[in-house]
Coordinates of C-alpha atoms in Angstrom, one line a residue:
X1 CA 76.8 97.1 107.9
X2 CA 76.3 95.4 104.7
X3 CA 77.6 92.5 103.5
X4 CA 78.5 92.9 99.6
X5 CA 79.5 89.4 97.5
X6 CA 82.0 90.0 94.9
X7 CA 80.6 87.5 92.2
X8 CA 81.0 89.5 89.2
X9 CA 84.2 91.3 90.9
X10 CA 87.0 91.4 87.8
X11 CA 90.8 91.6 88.8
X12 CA 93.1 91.8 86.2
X13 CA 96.2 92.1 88.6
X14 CA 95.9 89.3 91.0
X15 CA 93.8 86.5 92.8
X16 CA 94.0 84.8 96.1
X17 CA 95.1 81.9 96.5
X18 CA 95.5 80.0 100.4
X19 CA 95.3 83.9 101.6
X20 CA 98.4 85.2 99.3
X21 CA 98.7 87.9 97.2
X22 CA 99.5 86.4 93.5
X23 CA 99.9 88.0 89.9
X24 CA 97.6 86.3 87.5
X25 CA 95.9 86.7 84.4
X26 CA 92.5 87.7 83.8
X27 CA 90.9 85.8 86.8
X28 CA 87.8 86.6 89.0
X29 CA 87.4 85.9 93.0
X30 CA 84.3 85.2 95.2
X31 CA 83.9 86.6 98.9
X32 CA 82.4 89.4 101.3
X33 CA 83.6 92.9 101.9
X34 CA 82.0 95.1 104.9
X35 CA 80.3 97.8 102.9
X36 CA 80.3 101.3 104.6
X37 CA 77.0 102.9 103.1
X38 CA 73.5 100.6 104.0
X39 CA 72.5 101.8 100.7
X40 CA 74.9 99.8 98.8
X41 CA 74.0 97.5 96.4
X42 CA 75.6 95.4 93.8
X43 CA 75.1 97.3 91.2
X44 CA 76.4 100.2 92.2
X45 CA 79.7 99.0 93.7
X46 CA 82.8 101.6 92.9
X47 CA 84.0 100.3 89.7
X48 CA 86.9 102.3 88.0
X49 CA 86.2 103.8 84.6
X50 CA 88.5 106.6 82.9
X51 CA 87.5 109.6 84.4
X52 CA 85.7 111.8 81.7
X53 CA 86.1 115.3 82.2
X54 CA 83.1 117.8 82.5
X55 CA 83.8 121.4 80.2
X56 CA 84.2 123.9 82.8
X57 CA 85.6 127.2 82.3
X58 CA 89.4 127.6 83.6
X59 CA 90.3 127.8 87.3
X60 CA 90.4 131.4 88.0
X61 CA 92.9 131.8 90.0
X62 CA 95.1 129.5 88.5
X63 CA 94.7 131.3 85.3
X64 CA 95.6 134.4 86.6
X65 CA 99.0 133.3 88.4
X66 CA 99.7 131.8 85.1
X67 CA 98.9 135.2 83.0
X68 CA 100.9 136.8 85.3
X69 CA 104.0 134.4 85.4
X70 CA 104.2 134.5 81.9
X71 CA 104.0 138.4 81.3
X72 CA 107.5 139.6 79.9
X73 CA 108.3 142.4 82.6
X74 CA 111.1 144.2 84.8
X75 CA 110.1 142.7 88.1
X76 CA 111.1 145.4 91.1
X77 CA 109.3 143.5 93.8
X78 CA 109.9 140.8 96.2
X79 CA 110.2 137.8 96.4
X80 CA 114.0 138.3 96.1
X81 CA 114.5 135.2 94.1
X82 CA 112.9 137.5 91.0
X83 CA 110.5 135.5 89.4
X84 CA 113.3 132.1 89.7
X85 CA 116.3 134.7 88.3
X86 CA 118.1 134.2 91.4
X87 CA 116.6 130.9 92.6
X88 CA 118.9 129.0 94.9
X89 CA 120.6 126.1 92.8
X90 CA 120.4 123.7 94.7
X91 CA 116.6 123.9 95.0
X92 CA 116.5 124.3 91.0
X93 CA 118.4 120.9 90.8
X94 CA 115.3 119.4 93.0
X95 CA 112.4 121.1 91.6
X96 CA 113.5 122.9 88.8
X97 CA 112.9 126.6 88.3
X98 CA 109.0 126.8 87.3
X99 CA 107.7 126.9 90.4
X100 CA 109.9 129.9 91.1
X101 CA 108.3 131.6 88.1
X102 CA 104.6 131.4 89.6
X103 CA 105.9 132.3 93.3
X104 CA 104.4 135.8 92.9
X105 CA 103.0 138.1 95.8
X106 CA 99.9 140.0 95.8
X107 CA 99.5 141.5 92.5
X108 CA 96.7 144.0 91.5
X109 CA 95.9 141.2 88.8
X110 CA 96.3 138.5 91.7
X111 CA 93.9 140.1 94.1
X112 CA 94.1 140.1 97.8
X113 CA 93.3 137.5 100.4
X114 CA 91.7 140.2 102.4
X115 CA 89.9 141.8 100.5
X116 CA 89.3 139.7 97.2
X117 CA 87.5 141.2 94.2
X118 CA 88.7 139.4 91.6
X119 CA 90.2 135.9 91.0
X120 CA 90.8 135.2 94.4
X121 CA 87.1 135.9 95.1
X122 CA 86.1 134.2 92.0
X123 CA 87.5 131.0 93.6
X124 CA 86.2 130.8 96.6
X125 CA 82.6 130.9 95.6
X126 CA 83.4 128.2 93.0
X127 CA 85.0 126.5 96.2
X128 CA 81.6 127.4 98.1
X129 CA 79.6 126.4 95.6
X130 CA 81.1 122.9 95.3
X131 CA 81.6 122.3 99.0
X132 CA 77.5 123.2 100.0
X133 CA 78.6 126.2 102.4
X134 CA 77.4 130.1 102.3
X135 CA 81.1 131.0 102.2
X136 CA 84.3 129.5 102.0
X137 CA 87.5 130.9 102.7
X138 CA 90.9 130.0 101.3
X139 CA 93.9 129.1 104.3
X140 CA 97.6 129.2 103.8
X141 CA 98.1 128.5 107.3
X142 CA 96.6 125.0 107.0
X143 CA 93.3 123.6 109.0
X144 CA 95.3 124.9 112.1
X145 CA 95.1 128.8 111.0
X146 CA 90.8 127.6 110.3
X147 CA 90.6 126.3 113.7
X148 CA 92.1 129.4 115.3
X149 CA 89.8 131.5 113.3
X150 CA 86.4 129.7 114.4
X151 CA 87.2 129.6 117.6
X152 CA 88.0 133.8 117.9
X153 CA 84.8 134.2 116.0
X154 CA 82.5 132.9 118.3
X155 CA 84.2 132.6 121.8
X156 CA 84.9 136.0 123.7
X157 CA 87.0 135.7 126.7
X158 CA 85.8 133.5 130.0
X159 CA 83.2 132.2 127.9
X160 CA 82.9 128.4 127.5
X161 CA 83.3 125.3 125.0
X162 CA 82.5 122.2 125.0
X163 CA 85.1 120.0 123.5
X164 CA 86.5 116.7 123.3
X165 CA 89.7 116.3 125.4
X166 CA 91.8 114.5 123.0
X167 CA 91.2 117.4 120.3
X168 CA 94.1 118.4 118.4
X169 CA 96.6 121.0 119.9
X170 CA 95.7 123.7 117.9
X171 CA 92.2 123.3 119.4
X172 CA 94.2 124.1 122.8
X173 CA 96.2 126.9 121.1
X174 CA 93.0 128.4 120.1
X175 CA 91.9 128.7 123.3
X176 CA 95.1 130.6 124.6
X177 CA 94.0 132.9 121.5
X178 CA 90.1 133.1 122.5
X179 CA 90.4 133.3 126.1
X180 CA 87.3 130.7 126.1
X181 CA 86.9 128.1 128.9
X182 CA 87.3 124.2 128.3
X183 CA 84.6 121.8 129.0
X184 CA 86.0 118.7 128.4
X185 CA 84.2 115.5 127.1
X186 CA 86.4 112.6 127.8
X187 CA 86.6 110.2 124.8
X188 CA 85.4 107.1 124.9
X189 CA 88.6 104.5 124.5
X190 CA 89.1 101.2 122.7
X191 CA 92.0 99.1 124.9
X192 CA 92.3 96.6 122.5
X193 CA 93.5 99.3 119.6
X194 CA 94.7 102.1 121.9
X195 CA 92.6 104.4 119.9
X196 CA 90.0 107.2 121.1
X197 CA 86.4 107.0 119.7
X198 CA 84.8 110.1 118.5
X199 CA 81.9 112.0 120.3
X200 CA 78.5 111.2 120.8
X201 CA 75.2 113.0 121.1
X202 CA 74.7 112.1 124.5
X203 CA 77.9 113.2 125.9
X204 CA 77.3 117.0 124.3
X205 CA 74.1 117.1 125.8
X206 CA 75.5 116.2 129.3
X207 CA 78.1 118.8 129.5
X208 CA 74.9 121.3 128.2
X209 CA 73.3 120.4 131.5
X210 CA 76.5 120.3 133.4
X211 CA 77.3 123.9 132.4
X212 CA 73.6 124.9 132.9
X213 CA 73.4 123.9 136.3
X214 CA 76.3 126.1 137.0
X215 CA 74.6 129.2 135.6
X216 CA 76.5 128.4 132.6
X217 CA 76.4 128.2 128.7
X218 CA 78.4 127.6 125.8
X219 CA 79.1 129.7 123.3
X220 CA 79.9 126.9 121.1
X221 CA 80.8 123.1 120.8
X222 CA 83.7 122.0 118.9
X223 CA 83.7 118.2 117.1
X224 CA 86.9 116.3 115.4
X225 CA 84.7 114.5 112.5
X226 CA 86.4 112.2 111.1
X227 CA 89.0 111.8 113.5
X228 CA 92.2 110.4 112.5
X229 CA 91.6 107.0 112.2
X230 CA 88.4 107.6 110.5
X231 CA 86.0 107.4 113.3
X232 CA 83.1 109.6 112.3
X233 CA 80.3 111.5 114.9
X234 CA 76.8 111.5 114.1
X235 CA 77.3 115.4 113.6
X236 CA 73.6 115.6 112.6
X237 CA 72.1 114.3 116.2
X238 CA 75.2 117.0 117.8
X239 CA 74.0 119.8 115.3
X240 CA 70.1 119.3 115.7
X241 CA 71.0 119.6 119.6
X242 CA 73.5 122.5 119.7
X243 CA 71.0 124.6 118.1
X244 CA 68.1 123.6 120.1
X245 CA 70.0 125.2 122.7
X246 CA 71.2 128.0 120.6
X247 CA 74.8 126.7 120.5
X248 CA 77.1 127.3 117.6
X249 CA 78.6 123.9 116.1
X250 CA 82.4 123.7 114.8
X251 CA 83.6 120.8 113.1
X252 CA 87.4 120.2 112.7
X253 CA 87.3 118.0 109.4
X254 CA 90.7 118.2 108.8
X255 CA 90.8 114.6 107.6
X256 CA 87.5 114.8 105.6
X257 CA 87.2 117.4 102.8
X258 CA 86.5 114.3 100.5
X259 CA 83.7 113.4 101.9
X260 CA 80.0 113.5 100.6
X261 CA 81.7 112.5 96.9
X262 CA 81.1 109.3 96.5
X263 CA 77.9 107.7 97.8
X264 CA 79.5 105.3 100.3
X265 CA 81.7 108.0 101.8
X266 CA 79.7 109.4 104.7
X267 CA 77.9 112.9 104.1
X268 CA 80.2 116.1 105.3
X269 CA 79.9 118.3 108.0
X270 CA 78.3 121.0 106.3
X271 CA 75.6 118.3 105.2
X272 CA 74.6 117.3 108.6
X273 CA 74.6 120.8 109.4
X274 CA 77.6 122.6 110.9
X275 CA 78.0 126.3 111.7
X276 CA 82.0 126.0 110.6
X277 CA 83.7 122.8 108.9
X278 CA 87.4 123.6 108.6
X279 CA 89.1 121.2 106.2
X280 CA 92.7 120.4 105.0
X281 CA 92.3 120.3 101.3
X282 CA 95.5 118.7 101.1
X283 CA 95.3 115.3 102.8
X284 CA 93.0 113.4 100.5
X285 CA 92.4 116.1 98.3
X286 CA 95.1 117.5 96.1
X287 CA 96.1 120.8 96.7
X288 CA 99.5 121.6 97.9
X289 CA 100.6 120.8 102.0
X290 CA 99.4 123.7 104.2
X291 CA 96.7 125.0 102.4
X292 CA 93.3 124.2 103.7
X293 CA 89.8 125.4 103.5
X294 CA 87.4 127.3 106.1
X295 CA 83.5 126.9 105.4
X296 CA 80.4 129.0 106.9
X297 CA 77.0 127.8 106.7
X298 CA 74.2 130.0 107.1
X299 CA 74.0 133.3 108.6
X300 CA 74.3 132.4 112.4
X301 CA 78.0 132.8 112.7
X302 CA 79.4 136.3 112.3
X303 CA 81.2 136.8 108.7
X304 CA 82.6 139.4 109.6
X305 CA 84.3 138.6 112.8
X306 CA 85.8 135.6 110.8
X307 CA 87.5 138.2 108.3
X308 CA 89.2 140.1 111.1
X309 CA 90.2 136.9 113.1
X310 CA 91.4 135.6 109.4
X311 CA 93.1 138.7 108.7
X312 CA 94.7 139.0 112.1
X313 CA 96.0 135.1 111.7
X314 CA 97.0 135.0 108.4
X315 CA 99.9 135.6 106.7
X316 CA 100.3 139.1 104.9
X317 CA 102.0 137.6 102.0
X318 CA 100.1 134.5 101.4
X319 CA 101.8 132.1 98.8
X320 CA 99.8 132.5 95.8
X321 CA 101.1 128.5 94.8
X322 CA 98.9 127.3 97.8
X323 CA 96.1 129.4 96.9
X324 CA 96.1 128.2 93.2
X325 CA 96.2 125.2 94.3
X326 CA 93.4 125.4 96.5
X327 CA 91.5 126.1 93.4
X328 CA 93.3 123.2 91.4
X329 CA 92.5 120.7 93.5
X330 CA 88.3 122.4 93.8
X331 CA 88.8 122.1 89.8
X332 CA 89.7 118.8 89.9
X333 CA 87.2 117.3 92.1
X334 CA 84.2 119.1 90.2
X335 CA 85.3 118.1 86.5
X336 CA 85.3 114.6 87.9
X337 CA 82.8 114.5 90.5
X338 CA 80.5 111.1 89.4
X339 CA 83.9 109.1 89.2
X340 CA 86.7 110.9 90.6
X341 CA 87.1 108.0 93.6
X342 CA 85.8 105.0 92.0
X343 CA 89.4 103.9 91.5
X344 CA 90.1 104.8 95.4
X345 CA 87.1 103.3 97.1
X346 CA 87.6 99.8 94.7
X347 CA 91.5 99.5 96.4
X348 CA 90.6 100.5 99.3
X349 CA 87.7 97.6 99.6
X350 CA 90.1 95.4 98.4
X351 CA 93.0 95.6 100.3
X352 CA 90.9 95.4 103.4
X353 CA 89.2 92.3 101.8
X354 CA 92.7 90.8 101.4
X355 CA 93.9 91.7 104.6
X356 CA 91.3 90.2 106.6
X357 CA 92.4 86.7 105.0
X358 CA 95.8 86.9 106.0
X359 CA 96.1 85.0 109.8
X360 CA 97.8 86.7 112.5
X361 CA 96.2 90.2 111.3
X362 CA 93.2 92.1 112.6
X363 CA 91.2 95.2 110.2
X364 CA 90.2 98.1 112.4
X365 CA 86.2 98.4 111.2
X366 CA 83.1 100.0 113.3
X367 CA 82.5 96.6 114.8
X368 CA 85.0 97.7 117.7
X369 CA 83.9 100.7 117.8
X370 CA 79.4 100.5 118.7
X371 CA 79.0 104.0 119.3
X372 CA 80.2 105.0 115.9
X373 CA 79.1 102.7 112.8
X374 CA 80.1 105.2 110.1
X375 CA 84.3 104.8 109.6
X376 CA 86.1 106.5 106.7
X377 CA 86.6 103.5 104.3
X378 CA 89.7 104.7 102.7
X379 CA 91.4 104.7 106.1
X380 CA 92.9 101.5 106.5
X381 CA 93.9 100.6 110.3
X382 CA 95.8 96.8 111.0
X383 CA 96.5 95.5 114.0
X384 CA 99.7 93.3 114.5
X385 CA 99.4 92.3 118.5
X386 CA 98.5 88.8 117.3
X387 CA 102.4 88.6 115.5
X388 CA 103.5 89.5 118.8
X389 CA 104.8 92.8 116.9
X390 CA 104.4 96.3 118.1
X391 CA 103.3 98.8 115.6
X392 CA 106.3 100.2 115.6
X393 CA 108.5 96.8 114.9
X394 CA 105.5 95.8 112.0
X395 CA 106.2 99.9 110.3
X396 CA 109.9 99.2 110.6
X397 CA 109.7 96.2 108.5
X398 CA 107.3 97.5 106.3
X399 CA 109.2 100.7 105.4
X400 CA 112.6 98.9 105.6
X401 CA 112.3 95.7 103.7
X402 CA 109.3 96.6 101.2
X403 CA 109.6 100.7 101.1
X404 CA 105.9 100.6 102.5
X405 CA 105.3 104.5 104.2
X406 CA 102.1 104.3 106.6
X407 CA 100.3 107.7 107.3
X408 CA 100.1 106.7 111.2
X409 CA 101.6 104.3 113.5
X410 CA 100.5 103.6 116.4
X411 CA 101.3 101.7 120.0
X412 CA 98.9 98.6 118.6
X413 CA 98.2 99.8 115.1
X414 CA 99.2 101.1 111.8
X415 CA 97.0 103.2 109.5
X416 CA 97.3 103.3 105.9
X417 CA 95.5 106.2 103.7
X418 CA 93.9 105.6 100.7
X419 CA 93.9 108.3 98.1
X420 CA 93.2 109.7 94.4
X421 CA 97.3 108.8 93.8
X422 CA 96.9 105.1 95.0
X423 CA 97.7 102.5 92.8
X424 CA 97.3 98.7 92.5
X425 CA 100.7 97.9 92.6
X426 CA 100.9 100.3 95.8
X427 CA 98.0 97.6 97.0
X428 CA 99.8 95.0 95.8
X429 CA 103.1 95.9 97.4
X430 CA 101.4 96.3 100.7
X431 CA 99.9 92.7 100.8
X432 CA 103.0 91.3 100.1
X433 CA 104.7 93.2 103.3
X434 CA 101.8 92.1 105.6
X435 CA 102.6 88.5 104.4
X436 CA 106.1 89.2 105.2
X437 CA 105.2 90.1 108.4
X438 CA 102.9 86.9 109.0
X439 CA 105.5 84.3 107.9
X440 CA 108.5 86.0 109.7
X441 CA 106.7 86.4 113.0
X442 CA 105.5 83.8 115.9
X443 CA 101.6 84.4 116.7
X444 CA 100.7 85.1 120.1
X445 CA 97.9 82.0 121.9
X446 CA 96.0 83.0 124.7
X447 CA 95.0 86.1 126.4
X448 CA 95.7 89.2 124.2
X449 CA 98.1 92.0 126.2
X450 CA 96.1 94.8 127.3
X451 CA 96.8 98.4 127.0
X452 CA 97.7 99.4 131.3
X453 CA 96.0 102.9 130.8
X454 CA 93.1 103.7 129.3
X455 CA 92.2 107.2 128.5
X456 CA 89.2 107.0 130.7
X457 CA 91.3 106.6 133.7
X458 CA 93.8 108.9 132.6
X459 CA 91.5 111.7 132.9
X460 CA 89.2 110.4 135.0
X461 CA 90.4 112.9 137.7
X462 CA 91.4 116.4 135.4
X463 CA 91.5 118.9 137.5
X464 CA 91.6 122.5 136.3
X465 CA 93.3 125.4 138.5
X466 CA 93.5 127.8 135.7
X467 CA 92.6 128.4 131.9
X468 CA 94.8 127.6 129.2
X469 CA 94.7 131.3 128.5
X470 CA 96.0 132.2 131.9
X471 CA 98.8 129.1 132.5
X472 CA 100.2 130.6 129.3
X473 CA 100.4 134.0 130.4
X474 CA 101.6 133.0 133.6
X475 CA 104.9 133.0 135.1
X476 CA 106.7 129.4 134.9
X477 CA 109.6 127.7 136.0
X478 CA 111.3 124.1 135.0
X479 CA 111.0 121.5 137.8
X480 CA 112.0 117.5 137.6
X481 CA 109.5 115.9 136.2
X482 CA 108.6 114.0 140.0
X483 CA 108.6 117.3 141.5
X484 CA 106.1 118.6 138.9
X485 CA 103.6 116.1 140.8
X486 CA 100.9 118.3 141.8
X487 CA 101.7 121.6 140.1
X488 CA 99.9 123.4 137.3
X489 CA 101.2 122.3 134.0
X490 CA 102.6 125.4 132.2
X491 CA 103.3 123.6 128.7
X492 CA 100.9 121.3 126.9
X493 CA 102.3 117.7 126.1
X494 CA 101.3 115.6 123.7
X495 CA 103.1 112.5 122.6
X496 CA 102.9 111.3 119.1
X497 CA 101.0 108.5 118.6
X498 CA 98.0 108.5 119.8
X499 CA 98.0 112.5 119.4
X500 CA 95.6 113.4 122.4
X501 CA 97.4 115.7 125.0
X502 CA 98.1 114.0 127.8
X503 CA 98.8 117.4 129.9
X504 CA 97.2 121.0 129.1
X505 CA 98.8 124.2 130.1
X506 CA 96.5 125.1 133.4
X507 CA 95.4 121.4 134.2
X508 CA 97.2 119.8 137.7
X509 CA 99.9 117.1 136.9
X510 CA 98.7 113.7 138.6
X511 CA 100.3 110.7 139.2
X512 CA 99.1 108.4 136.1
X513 CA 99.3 111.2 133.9
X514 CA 103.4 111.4 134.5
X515 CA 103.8 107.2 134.4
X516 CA 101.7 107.4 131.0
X517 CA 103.9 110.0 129.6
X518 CA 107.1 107.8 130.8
X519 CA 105.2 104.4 129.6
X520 CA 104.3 105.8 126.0
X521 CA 108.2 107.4 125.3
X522 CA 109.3 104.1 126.3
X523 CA 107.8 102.4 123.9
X524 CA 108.6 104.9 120.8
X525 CA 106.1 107.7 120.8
X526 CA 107.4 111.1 120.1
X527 CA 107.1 114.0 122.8
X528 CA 106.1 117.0 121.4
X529 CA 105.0 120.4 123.0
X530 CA 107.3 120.1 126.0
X531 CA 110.5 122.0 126.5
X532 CA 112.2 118.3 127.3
X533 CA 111.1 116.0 125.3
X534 CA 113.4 113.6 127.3
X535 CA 110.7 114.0 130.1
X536 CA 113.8 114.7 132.8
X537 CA 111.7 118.1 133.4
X538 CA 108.4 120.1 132.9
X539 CA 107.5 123.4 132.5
X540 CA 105.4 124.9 135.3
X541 CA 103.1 127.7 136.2
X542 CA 105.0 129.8 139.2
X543 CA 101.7 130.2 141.2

């Protein structure tokens, strides 16, 4: 951690004043931010400059949707809507009718997803080329589709991974789809932010020599880096061990395709050295929702296999306006590489600067967090328990009374994300709600409520009676949710926030895993995954 002094720090849009959030003219302040990069210096601070454009030649792909859109022909093929001839009104009146016009299938000029040759192909090695990997492949079935795909290619059936058990559910679902076996790392948890840390070196190498005193050995190991909060692994101590063993190493980076671009944002998966980083291109890049990005590096992993698993997950008719837009947003971040997030890193270190002078809040950094001392610095985590405010009552306020949209909330926190579309006055605006908050609410004195179940103890006693492949498969029935005590779970449930499954299709339903489910939908979170999200009833395996 470094400790960077503002003194030469110019803002044209506000100063501080008693811990508020003023407009004023051309004024300067003095103070610390936490740095995220120990190489920081003064001098090289983020400072916004107008972005000046490198010459490149012309997105390829985009080009070619737009020759084609504009070619003056009598269109006998689908979609129906006929190049926006018969585009539903209603949508028009939203969006208007160009995007109609460049919602083409797979034309010969187009090329195929499958089997590019041509701009499509084109792309992705630009895409490749930019991103450090041997190959990249273009998803329209977002980081979820990616996720799928790694897993097929290099987990046959009954053979294991090692995985962290609050992993996304489409790292479950890929599972069902592999046939591989779970080993589950257990995430370390935070109480005081109800938030899961990431993974460390340590804990891969003891589920190594767990499954290696069984006779066993995994076929890969599968890392969320960043997670959702911004907690980042030190994927180069997991990668230099996975391949000591001979291990394959897959990284979900959904919520880090922007990272190795700017020189305090930590280096990317493929940097520390990765087999497969799978990354949603549109969360802080710009490319259109649902279309994402699936890296190799090297030659360890089989291509091929990854084309068949792609091809068998895949949509037929993939929207060409995500794949264009795939290589808009690779266009965009290479013509502006040297400066593209100046103007995102300065906000973001100044809203957290200004935050952590307003009493009654707390700013999620990596001193909470030991194990992991690289964080995402354009997530932005606050805590409110000191307002004696849930999350959910502080995002109520904030999106009610000062139109303030959060990416995450949480049972103890909110998280804001920084991007290439945030503003000042978005910063501003924000500051100004959090003081809201602080004037309008009655800090808590004393002892800090703690969170009643930690993750550890949640899972401390998993027990596994059949894989998720199988409890799929397997016949089920619907039970209360008291008499499911005991069973094996035949659905997965997940309640949103935090995210992390709480029960996995194949795993035995105990006690505090039920009262957790109850405690959390009690208190706001969202069910998702089982049949009743009310929780009166759970699916079950019929064994």
């Amino acid at each position: 951690m470094v400790l960077v002094s503002l003194l030469d720090f110019d803002s044209k849009d506000f100063s501080i004043r008693e811990g508020s959030f003023s407009k004023s003219g051309n004024k300067q302040y003095k103070g610390t931010f936490t740095a995220y990069n120990n190489s920081v210096r003064k001098d090289n601070l983020p400072i916004s400059h107008p972005p000046v454009a490198k010459q490149e030649s012309p997105p390829p792909l985009v080009s070619a949707l737009k020759a084609s859109a504009e070619q003056n022909v009598a269109s006998f093929h689908f979609p129906g809507h006929n190049r926006g001839l018969a585009a539903p009104s209603s949508l028009t009146q939203l969006i208007g009718s160009r995007p109609f016009h460049h919602d083409l299938p797979e034309l010969p000029e187009l090329d195929n997803l499958f089997s590019p040759e041509g701009p499509n192909l084109d792309a992705e090695r630009l895409a490749a080329k930019l991103f450090g990997s041997s190959e990249t492949w273009f998803l329209v079935g977002g980081t979820t589709c990616g996720i799928h795909a790694a897993k097929m290619a290099t987990c046959s059936p009954g053979e294991f991974l090692i995985l962290p058990r609050n992993s996304h559910v489409s790292a479950i679902s890929a599972m069902v789809l592999s046939g591989a076996q779970p080993k589950y790392i257990i995430p370390q948890y935070y109480f005081d932010w109800d938030i899961a840390g990431g993974v460390t070196s340590s804990q891969v190498e003891q589920a190594i020599q767990e499954l290696e005193m069984e006779g066993q050995k995994a076929a890969a190991v599968f890392v969320t880096s960043p997670t959702y909060h911004g907690i980042c692994s030190n994927l180069t101590e997991i990668c230099q061990l996975c391949h000591s063993h001979g291990i394959l190493m897959i990284v979900d980076e959904a919520h880090g395709a922007h990272l190795g671009f700017h020189p305090q944002l930590p280096n990317s998966a493929l940097k520390q050295g990765a087999d497969l980083a799978v990354q949603s291109t549109h969360k802080v890049l710009c490319s259109l929702t649902q279309s994402s990005m699936l890296h190799i590096s090297g030659n360890i992993v089989d291509r091929e296999r990854i084309c068949r698993c792609l091809q068998a997950l895949q949509s037929t008719s993939p929207s060409y306006l995500l794949l264009a837009s795939l290589d808009a947003a690779r266009t965009q971040l290479s013509e502006n590489l040297d400066t593209i997030f100046n103007k995102a890193m300065e906000l973001a270190f100044e809203a957290k600067y200004l935050i952590q002078q307003i009493s009654g809040t707390s700013v999620f950094d990596f001193a909470s967090f030991s194990n992991f001392p690289v964080i995402d610095p354009l997530r932005l985590t606050i805590g409110f328990s000191q307002l004696g405010l849930s999350a959910y009552e502080a995002d109520e306020i904030l999106c009610r009374d000062h139109g303030i949209i959060c990416e995450l909330v949480g049972t103890r926190s909110i998280t804001f994300v920084i991007n290439l579309g945030t503003s000042r006055d978005h910063i501003q605006r924000l500051i100004l709600g959090i003081e809201h908050l602080v004037a309008t609410s009655a800090p808590i004195h004393g002892n800090k409520e703690r969170v009643e179940h930690s993750v550890h103890t949640l899972f401390a006693d998993i027990s596994m009676s059949m894989t998720p492949r199988d409890a799929f498969f397997a016949s089920k029935k619907k039970v209360s949710i008291r008499e499911s005590l005991g069973k094996v779970c035949g659905e997965l449930v997940c309640p949103y926030p935090t995210g992390i499954p709480v029960m996995i299709p194949g795993e035995v339903i105990t006690e505090k895993a039920l009262d957790h489910l109850l405690d959390v939908r009690s208190k706001g979170a969202v069910i998702t995954g089982a049949s009743d999200p009310s929780l009166c009833s759970i699916v079950v395996c019929d064994v």
